[in-house]
């Protein structure tokens, strides 16, 4: 990698159109473009990149962006995306660029191999971590995915969509749906809150009593928080109408919490929503699906495991994503990586690959390779 990519500001920022199946988000908004251009940066957006999110080329042009081809967008010094590069994009990866996007390399090892082969400096939104352990660039998408999990779970519980024919909130004299949520992070908590707002009976499981205690003041409706254990999961999952898997291991693969035998023990027409599928999934029987074909029935249980859930609401998701990524984009492009790391130390944990090495321990463990310390990677 050229030394200038590490230390010097990056003159150009490229925004390619997302090509992952059913992905309609875009990595920048016109307001984001305006902010970057005001700081003297050149923004090159592939024509049509914002169409799926309801943002036309004219809006980007008026904000100061250059409308370019896909090749020109990828030729920028800093390429900013929403989702991991697809196989058709591997040829654009270079050792004199920085890629900033959601990567989830534990679930997509072929992407990791392509980044290592190209020597690309790849920054993952989902592993940027503050001192308190929070993940600021993952949080808004986790919030959206959690709320969607309850919404799509309710939809697929309906009989015409393959479900048991259960209304989430029941009705007078009829028991509501039972929802078991595995994990009380941003996704799990938002899934539980939304399901509770639908008047479902919700059981929120997490291994951390401290985390559950911190959420107690905001608990509403028929929502019960319980410290998770293997035995408890084994007892509750077969009784659930809807199971939402929302566990998180930053940079690594999600642990399998529900094995195939437990899925077989669920009632026909029950629903599983595996929010953790972009980390490999936490349900043994989950396989990644798409918005076009969102579910598959396994052992009579509907499995929803869309790898880019927030892509279902691209306008909301794009606005939410850019609201948190923009300061980091400005820092990286305007100052170069080394200075950006000094100003925002949490960015260092976002560095997944550089110069053919894996720099994040969780990613390295998931891929079965030896990591290098991020600072050593930069030397």
Short mmCIF file of C-alpha atoms in Angstrom, two decimals:
data_model
loop_
_atom_site.label_atom_id
_atom_site.label_comp_id
_atom_site.label_asym_id
_atom_site.label_seq_id
_atom_site.Cartn_x
_atom_site.Cartn_y
_atom_site.Cartn_z
CA UNK A 1 0.00 0.00 0.00
CA UNK A 2 1.22 3.45 -0.84
CA UNK A 3 2.35 5.38 2.23
CA UNK A 4 0.16 8.30 1.15
CA UNK A 5 -2.98 6.23 1.76
CA UNK A 6 -1.94 5.80 5.39
CA UNK A 7 -0.90 9.34 6.17
CA UNK A 8 -2.16 11.79 3.56
CA UNK A 9 -5.70 13.13 3.13
CA UNK A 10 -7.71 11.41 0.40
CA UNK A 11 -8.79 13.78 -2.33
CA UNK A 12 -11.65 11.69 -3.70
CA UNK A 13 -14.53 9.71 -2.20
CA UNK A 14 -16.33 7.15 -4.34
CA UNK A 15 -19.89 5.90 -3.75
CA UNK A 16 -20.72 2.89 -5.95
CA UNK A 17 -24.26 1.67 -6.45
CA UNK A 18 -25.00 -1.34 -4.23
CA UNK A 19 -25.41 -4.57 -6.21
CA UNK A 20 -26.16 -7.10 -3.46
CA UNK A 21 -29.51 -8.78 -4.11
CA UNK A 22 -32.40 -6.52 -3.06
CA UNK A 23 -30.07 -3.91 -1.52
CA UNK A 24 -31.55 -0.45 -2.10
CA UNK A 25 -29.58 1.67 0.38
CA UNK A 26 -26.88 4.11 -0.64
CA UNK A 27 -23.83 5.10 1.40
CA UNK A 28 -24.32 8.87 1.28
CA UNK A 29 -27.15 11.40 1.20
CA UNK A 30 -27.17 14.77 -0.58
CA UNK A 31 -26.72 16.51 2.78
CA UNK A 32 -23.70 14.29 3.39
CA UNK A 33 -22.30 15.20 0.00
CA UNK A 34 -22.77 18.89 0.75
CA UNK A 35 -20.86 18.55 4.03
CA UNK A 36 -17.93 16.76 2.40
CA UNK A 37 -17.74 19.14 -0.54
CA UNK A 38 -17.76 22.10 1.86
CA UNK A 39 -14.56 20.66 3.35
CA UNK A 40 -12.90 20.65 -0.06
CA UNK A 41 -13.39 16.94 -0.81
CA UNK A 42 -14.36 15.50 -4.17
CA UNK A 43 -17.36 13.17 -4.12
CA UNK A 44 -17.97 10.79 -7.03
CA UNK A 45 -21.28 8.93 -6.98
CA UNK A 46 -22.23 6.25 -9.47
CA UNK A 47 -25.24 7.37 -11.50
CA UNK A 48 -28.42 5.82 -10.14
CA UNK A 49 -26.87 4.85 -6.81
CA UNK A 50 -29.60 6.50 -4.76
CA UNK A 51 -32.63 5.50 -6.81
CA UNK A 52 -33.65 2.64 -4.53
CA UNK A 53 -33.65 4.95 -1.52
CA UNK A 54 -35.70 7.57 -3.35
CA UNK A 55 -32.74 9.90 -3.97
CA UNK A 56 -32.34 11.05 -7.58
CA UNK A 57 -29.13 11.94 -9.37
CA UNK A 58 -30.15 15.60 -9.56
CA UNK A 59 -30.24 15.85 -5.76
CA UNK A 60 -26.67 14.57 -5.55
CA UNK A 61 -25.53 16.82 -8.40
CA UNK A 62 -27.06 19.91 -6.80
CA UNK A 63 -25.27 19.05 -3.55
CA UNK A 64 -21.94 19.11 -5.39
CA UNK A 65 -21.30 15.47 -6.31
CA UNK A 66 -19.95 14.29 -9.62
CA UNK A 67 -22.14 11.63 -11.28
CA UNK A 68 -19.80 8.98 -12.65
CA UNK A 69 -19.60 5.40 -13.90
CA UNK A 70 -19.12 2.41 -11.64
CA UNK A 71 -15.45 2.16 -12.64
CA UNK A 72 -14.85 5.82 -11.75
CA UNK A 73 -16.59 5.49 -8.38
CA UNK A 74 -14.38 2.52 -7.48
CA UNK A 75 -11.25 4.37 -8.65
CA UNK A 76 -11.50 6.85 -5.75
CA UNK A 77 -8.98 6.91 -2.88
CA UNK A 78 -11.74 6.23 -0.31
CA UNK A 79 -14.64 4.02 -1.39
CA UNK A 80 -17.67 4.11 0.89
CA UNK A 81 -20.39 1.47 0.61
CA UNK A 82 -23.24 -0.06 2.57
CA UNK A 83 -22.63 -3.80 2.09
CA UNK A 84 -19.61 -6.00 1.58
CA UNK A 85 -18.14 -6.21 -1.94
CA UNK A 86 -19.82 -8.81 -4.11
CA UNK A 87 -17.80 -11.23 -6.28
CA UNK A 88 -18.41 -9.04 -9.33
CA UNK A 89 -16.70 -6.18 -7.47
CA UNK A 90 -13.58 -8.05 -6.30
CA UNK A 91 -11.70 -6.84 -9.37
CA UNK A 92 -12.05 -3.25 -8.16
CA UNK A 93 -10.16 -3.89 -4.91
CA UNK A 94 -6.67 -2.35 -4.80
CA UNK A 95 -3.81 -1.81 -2.38
CA UNK A 96 -3.91 1.98 -2.81
CA UNK A 97 -7.46 2.51 -1.58
CA UNK A 98 -9.44 2.46 1.64
CA UNK A 99 -12.79 0.66 1.72
CA UNK A 100 -15.30 1.72 4.40
CA UNK A 101 -18.48 -0.37 4.68
CA UNK A 102 -20.23 -3.20 6.52
CA UNK A 103 -18.05 -6.26 5.96
CA UNK A 104 -19.12 -9.07 8.34
CA UNK A 105 -16.12 -11.12 7.20
CA UNK A 106 -16.88 -13.95 9.64
CA UNK A 107 -20.00 -14.71 7.60
CA UNK A 108 -18.41 -13.92 4.22
CA UNK A 109 -14.90 -15.42 4.25
CA UNK A 110 -14.61 -15.15 0.46
CA UNK A 111 -14.77 -11.37 0.85
CA UNK A 112 -11.95 -11.56 3.40
CA UNK A 113 -9.84 -13.59 1.00
CA UNK A 114 -10.41 -11.07 -1.78
CA UNK A 115 -9.44 -8.14 0.46
CA UNK A 116 -6.28 -9.92 1.62
CA UNK A 117 -5.29 -10.85 -1.93
CA UNK A 118 -5.73 -7.25 -3.10
CA UNK A 119 -3.94 -5.78 -0.06
CA UNK A 120 -6.87 -3.43 0.54
CA UNK A 121 -7.21 -1.39 3.71
CA UNK A 122 -10.75 -2.33 4.68
CA UNK A 123 -12.62 -0.62 7.50
CA UNK A 124 -15.76 -2.35 8.84
CA UNK A 125 -18.57 -0.23 10.26
CA UNK A 126 -19.64 -3.07 12.55
CA UNK A 127 -16.33 -3.35 14.43
CA UNK A 128 -15.76 0.35 15.18
CA UNK A 129 -16.02 0.18 18.97
CA UNK A 130 -16.01 2.89 21.64
CA UNK A 131 -14.31 2.48 25.02
CA UNK A 132 -17.62 1.58 26.67
CA UNK A 133 -18.00 -1.36 24.27
CA UNK A 134 -20.72 0.23 22.16
CA UNK A 135 -20.72 -0.03 18.37
CA UNK A 136 -21.76 3.39 17.08
CA UNK A 137 -21.90 2.53 13.38
CA UNK A 138 -23.82 -0.71 13.90
CA UNK A 139 -26.34 0.70 16.38
CA UNK A 140 -28.80 2.38 13.98
CA UNK A 141 -29.01 -0.65 11.67
CA UNK A 142 -29.41 -2.95 14.68
CA UNK A 143 -32.25 -0.75 15.91
CA UNK A 144 -33.97 -0.92 12.54
CA UNK A 145 -33.37 -4.66 12.13
CA UNK A 146 -34.79 -5.31 15.60
CA UNK A 147 -37.96 -3.37 14.92
CA UNK A 148 -38.33 -5.07 11.56
CA UNK A 149 -37.84 -8.49 13.19
CA UNK A 150 -41.02 -8.13 15.19
CA UNK A 151 -42.85 -6.66 12.21
CA UNK A 152 -41.90 -9.43 9.76
CA UNK A 153 -42.40 -12.06 12.46
CA UNK A 154 -45.99 -10.90 12.89
CA UNK A 155 -46.46 -10.97 9.12
CA UNK A 156 -45.21 -14.53 8.67
CA UNK A 157 -47.26 -15.80 11.61
CA UNK A 158 -50.32 -15.09 9.46
CA UNK A 159 -51.77 -18.21 7.84
CA UNK A 160 -51.66 -16.90 4.23
CA UNK A 161 -47.90 -16.43 4.68
CA UNK A 162 -47.23 -19.92 6.03
CA UNK A 163 -47.67 -19.23 9.73
CA UNK A 164 -49.78 -20.72 12.51
CA UNK A 165 -52.44 -18.08 12.06
CA UNK A 166 -51.62 -16.33 15.33
CA UNK A 167 -52.23 -12.61 15.92
CA UNK A 168 -49.33 -11.09 17.85
CA UNK A 169 -51.55 -9.34 20.38
CA UNK A 170 -54.31 -11.92 20.49
CA UNK A 171 -57.70 -10.43 21.33
CA UNK A 172 -60.14 -10.32 24.19
CA UNK A 173 -60.23 -13.76 25.80
CA UNK A 174 -57.51 -15.18 23.51
CA UNK A 175 -53.86 -15.59 24.46
CA UNK A 176 -51.38 -13.44 22.49
CA UNK A 177 -48.41 -14.80 20.59
CA UNK A 178 -45.40 -15.83 22.66
CA UNK A 179 -42.18 -14.22 21.42
CA UNK A 180 -38.76 -15.35 22.63
CA UNK A 181 -35.93 -12.92 21.90
CA UNK A 182 -32.37 -14.19 22.24
CA UNK A 183 -30.01 -11.32 23.04
CA UNK A 184 -30.72 -7.92 24.61
CA UNK A 185 -28.39 -5.77 22.52
CA UNK A 186 -29.73 -3.01 20.29
CA UNK A 187 -31.40 -5.43 17.87
CA UNK A 188 -32.86 -7.70 20.54
CA UNK A 189 -34.09 -4.89 22.74
CA UNK A 190 -35.81 -3.13 19.84
CA UNK A 191 -37.35 -6.41 18.70
CA UNK A 192 -38.67 -7.05 22.21
CA UNK A 193 -40.01 -3.54 22.65
CA UNK A 194 -41.78 -3.62 19.29
CA UNK A 195 -43.31 -7.04 19.91
CA UNK A 196 -44.45 -5.89 23.37
CA UNK A 197 -46.02 -2.81 21.79
CA UNK A 198 -48.05 -5.22 19.65
CA UNK A 199 -49.29 -6.75 22.93
CA UNK A 200 -47.42 -10.03 22.43
CA UNK A 201 -46.10 -11.96 25.42
CA UNK A 202 -42.36 -11.35 25.20
CA UNK A 203 -39.48 -13.12 26.92
CA UNK A 204 -36.15 -11.32 26.48
CA UNK A 205 -33.10 -13.48 27.23
CA UNK A 206 -29.55 -12.30 27.76
CA UNK A 207 -26.52 -13.65 29.60
CA UNK A 208 -25.82 -10.30 31.28
CA UNK A 209 -27.90 -9.46 34.37
CA UNK A 210 -26.39 -5.97 34.25
CA UNK A 211 -27.66 -5.42 30.71
CA UNK A 212 -31.15 -6.61 31.61
CA UNK A 213 -31.16 -4.46 34.74
CA UNK A 214 -30.22 -1.39 32.69
CA UNK A 215 -33.24 -1.98 30.45
CA UNK A 216 -35.70 -2.57 33.26
CA UNK A 217 -36.79 1.08 33.60
CA UNK A 218 -37.97 1.12 29.96
CA UNK A 219 -39.80 -2.19 30.08
CA UNK A 220 -43.38 -2.00 28.79
CA UNK A 221 -46.32 -4.33 28.29
CA UNK A 222 -46.04 -8.11 28.64
CA UNK A 223 -42.25 -8.06 28.50
CA UNK A 224 -40.22 -10.18 30.90
CA UNK A 225 -36.42 -10.15 30.95
CA UNK A 226 -34.66 -13.35 31.99
CA UNK A 227 -31.00 -14.29 32.45
CA UNK A 228 -30.28 -16.77 29.68
CA UNK A 229 -29.06 -20.34 30.09
CA UNK A 230 -28.97 -23.41 27.91
CA UNK A 231 -31.71 -25.11 29.92
CA UNK A 232 -33.97 -22.06 29.73
CA UNK A 233 -33.58 -21.83 25.96
CA UNK A 234 -34.42 -25.51 25.65
CA UNK A 235 -37.61 -25.02 27.67
CA UNK A 236 -38.81 -21.79 26.05
CA UNK A 237 -38.08 -22.19 22.35
CA UNK A 238 -40.56 -25.07 21.78
CA UNK A 239 -43.32 -22.95 23.38
CA UNK A 240 -42.68 -19.90 21.19
CA UNK A 241 -44.74 -18.74 18.25
CA UNK A 242 -41.89 -16.46 17.21
CA UNK A 243 -38.19 -16.79 18.03
CA UNK A 244 -35.94 -13.82 17.26
CA UNK A 245 -32.20 -14.50 17.30
CA UNK A 246 -30.26 -11.29 17.96
CA UNK A 247 -26.94 -12.18 19.57
CA UNK A 248 -23.77 -10.31 18.65
CA UNK A 249 -20.08 -11.16 18.71
CA UNK A 250 -18.22 -8.10 17.35
CA UNK A 251 -16.24 -9.17 14.31
CA UNK A 252 -16.81 -12.89 14.93
CA UNK A 253 -19.37 -15.56 14.15
CA UNK A 254 -22.55 -15.62 16.17
CA UNK A 255 -22.83 -18.56 18.59
CA UNK A 256 -25.41 -21.22 17.76
CA UNK A 257 -28.05 -20.96 20.50
CA UNK A 258 -30.82 -23.05 18.95
CA UNK A 259 -29.86 -26.44 17.52
CA UNK A 260 -31.79 -28.45 14.96
CA UNK A 261 -33.47 -30.63 17.57
CA UNK A 262 -34.98 -27.53 19.21
CA UNK A 263 -36.25 -26.29 15.85
CA UNK A 264 -37.90 -29.68 15.29
CA UNK A 265 -39.56 -29.33 18.69
CA UNK A 266 -41.29 -26.08 17.67
CA UNK A 267 -44.91 -26.16 16.53
CA UNK A 268 -45.63 -26.22 12.78
CA UNK A 269 -46.18 -22.72 11.46
CA UNK A 270 -44.00 -21.09 14.11
CA UNK A 271 -41.55 -18.47 12.88
CA UNK A 272 -37.83 -17.85 13.36
CA UNK A 273 -36.25 -14.49 12.51
CA UNK A 274 -32.47 -14.77 12.61
CA UNK A 275 -31.19 -11.20 12.79
CA UNK A 276 -27.67 -12.56 13.36
CA UNK A 277 -27.50 -14.18 9.91
CA UNK A 278 -24.97 -11.60 8.70
CA UNK A 279 -22.66 -13.08 11.35
CA UNK A 280 -23.42 -16.65 10.33
CA UNK A 281 -26.69 -16.92 12.26
CA UNK A 282 -27.50 -18.11 15.78
CA UNK A 283 -30.06 -20.73 14.72
CA UNK A 284 -28.54 -23.99 13.44
CA UNK A 285 -31.04 -24.34 10.60
CA UNK A 286 -30.83 -20.74 9.30
CA UNK A 287 -29.65 -20.10 5.76
CA UNK A 288 -29.36 -16.61 4.34
CA UNK A 289 -32.42 -15.50 2.38
CA UNK A 290 -33.33 -12.38 0.39
CA UNK A 291 -36.09 -9.80 0.47
CA UNK A 292 -37.47 -11.31 -2.74
CA UNK A 293 -37.56 -14.81 -1.24
CA UNK A 294 -37.41 -14.08 2.49
CA UNK A 295 -38.45 -17.36 4.08
CA UNK A 296 -37.82 -21.06 3.86
CA UNK A 297 -39.72 -23.73 5.77
CA UNK A 298 -37.52 -26.21 7.67
CA UNK A 299 -39.15 -28.84 9.89
CA UNK A 300 -42.40 -26.94 9.39
CA UNK A 301 -40.97 -23.73 10.87
CA UNK A 302 -40.76 -20.55 8.79
CA UNK A 303 -37.18 -19.22 8.75
CA UNK A 304 -36.62 -15.55 7.89
CA UNK A 305 -32.88 -14.86 7.58
CA UNK A 306 -32.39 -11.89 5.27
CA UNK A 307 -28.78 -10.72 5.44
CA UNK A 308 -29.57 -7.05 4.85
CA UNK A 309 -32.81 -6.56 6.76
CA UNK A 310 -32.62 -2.72 6.94
CA UNK A 311 -32.55 -2.73 3.12
CA UNK A 312 -36.31 -3.27 3.30
CA UNK A 313 -36.68 0.37 4.40
CA UNK A 314 -33.88 2.01 2.38
CA UNK A 315 -34.91 5.62 2.88
CA UNK A 316 -35.00 5.36 6.67
CA UNK A 317 -31.90 3.17 6.75
CA UNK A 318 -29.84 5.42 4.50
CA UNK A 319 -30.64 8.51 6.55
CA UNK A 320 -29.86 6.67 9.80
CA UNK A 321 -26.61 5.20 8.50
CA UNK A 322 -25.19 8.44 7.13
CA UNK A 323 -26.07 10.27 10.34
CA UNK A 324 -23.44 8.19 12.15
CA UNK A 325 -20.89 7.44 9.41
CA UNK A 326 -20.46 10.96 8.04
CA UNK A 327 -18.10 12.27 10.77
CA UNK A 328 -15.89 9.21 10.28
CA UNK A 329 -15.91 9.55 6.48
CA UNK A 330 -14.89 13.18 6.85
CA UNK A 331 -12.16 12.26 9.32
CA UNK A 332 -10.67 9.52 7.15
CA UNK A 333 -10.83 11.42 3.87
CA UNK A 334 -9.83 14.77 5.27
CA UNK A 335 -6.89 13.62 7.39
CA UNK A 336 -5.72 10.18 6.25
CA UNK A 337 -5.91 7.00 8.28
CA UNK A 338 -3.10 7.62 10.74
CA UNK A 339 -4.39 11.02 11.84
CA UNK A 340 -7.99 9.78 11.84
CA UNK A 341 -6.99 6.99 14.23
CA UNK A 342 -5.35 9.53 16.52
CA UNK A 343 -8.39 11.80 16.56
CA UNK A 344 -10.94 8.96 16.83
CA UNK A 345 -9.21 5.95 18.45
CA UNK A 346 -12.30 3.78 18.06
CA UNK A 347 -11.66 3.73 14.31
CA UNK A 348 -8.63 1.51 14.87
CA UNK A 349 -10.91 -1.37 15.87
CA UNK A 350 -12.69 -0.89 12.55
CA UNK A 351 -9.56 -1.82 10.60
CA UNK A 352 -10.15 -5.42 9.45
CA UNK A 353 -7.57 -5.88 6.70
CA UNK A 354 -4.54 -4.00 5.43
CA UNK A 355 -1.51 -4.99 3.38
CA UNK A 356 -2.62 -8.61 3.23
CA UNK A 357 -3.09 -9.04 7.00
CA UNK A 358 -6.12 -9.42 9.29
CA UNK A 359 -6.00 -6.78 11.99
CA UNK A 360 -9.09 -7.54 14.06
CA UNK A 361 -8.82 -10.43 16.56
CA UNK A 362 -12.48 -11.44 16.32
CA UNK A 363 -12.36 -11.56 12.53
CA UNK A 364 -9.05 -13.46 12.59
CA UNK A 365 -10.46 -16.05 14.98
CA UNK A 366 -13.55 -16.55 12.85
CA UNK A 367 -11.42 -17.00 9.72
CA UNK A 368 -8.86 -19.23 11.44
CA UNK A 369 -5.85 -17.00 10.85
CA UNK A 370 -3.34 -15.24 13.10
CA UNK A 371 -4.08 -11.53 13.54
CA UNK A 372 -1.57 -8.71 13.50
CA UNK A 373 -1.92 -5.77 15.85
CA UNK A 374 -3.56 -2.89 13.98
CA UNK A 375 -0.62 -0.55 14.59
CA UNK A 376 1.78 -3.20 13.32
CA UNK A 377 -0.36 -3.52 10.20
CA UNK A 378 0.08 0.16 9.52
CA UNK A 379 3.88 0.15 9.70
#
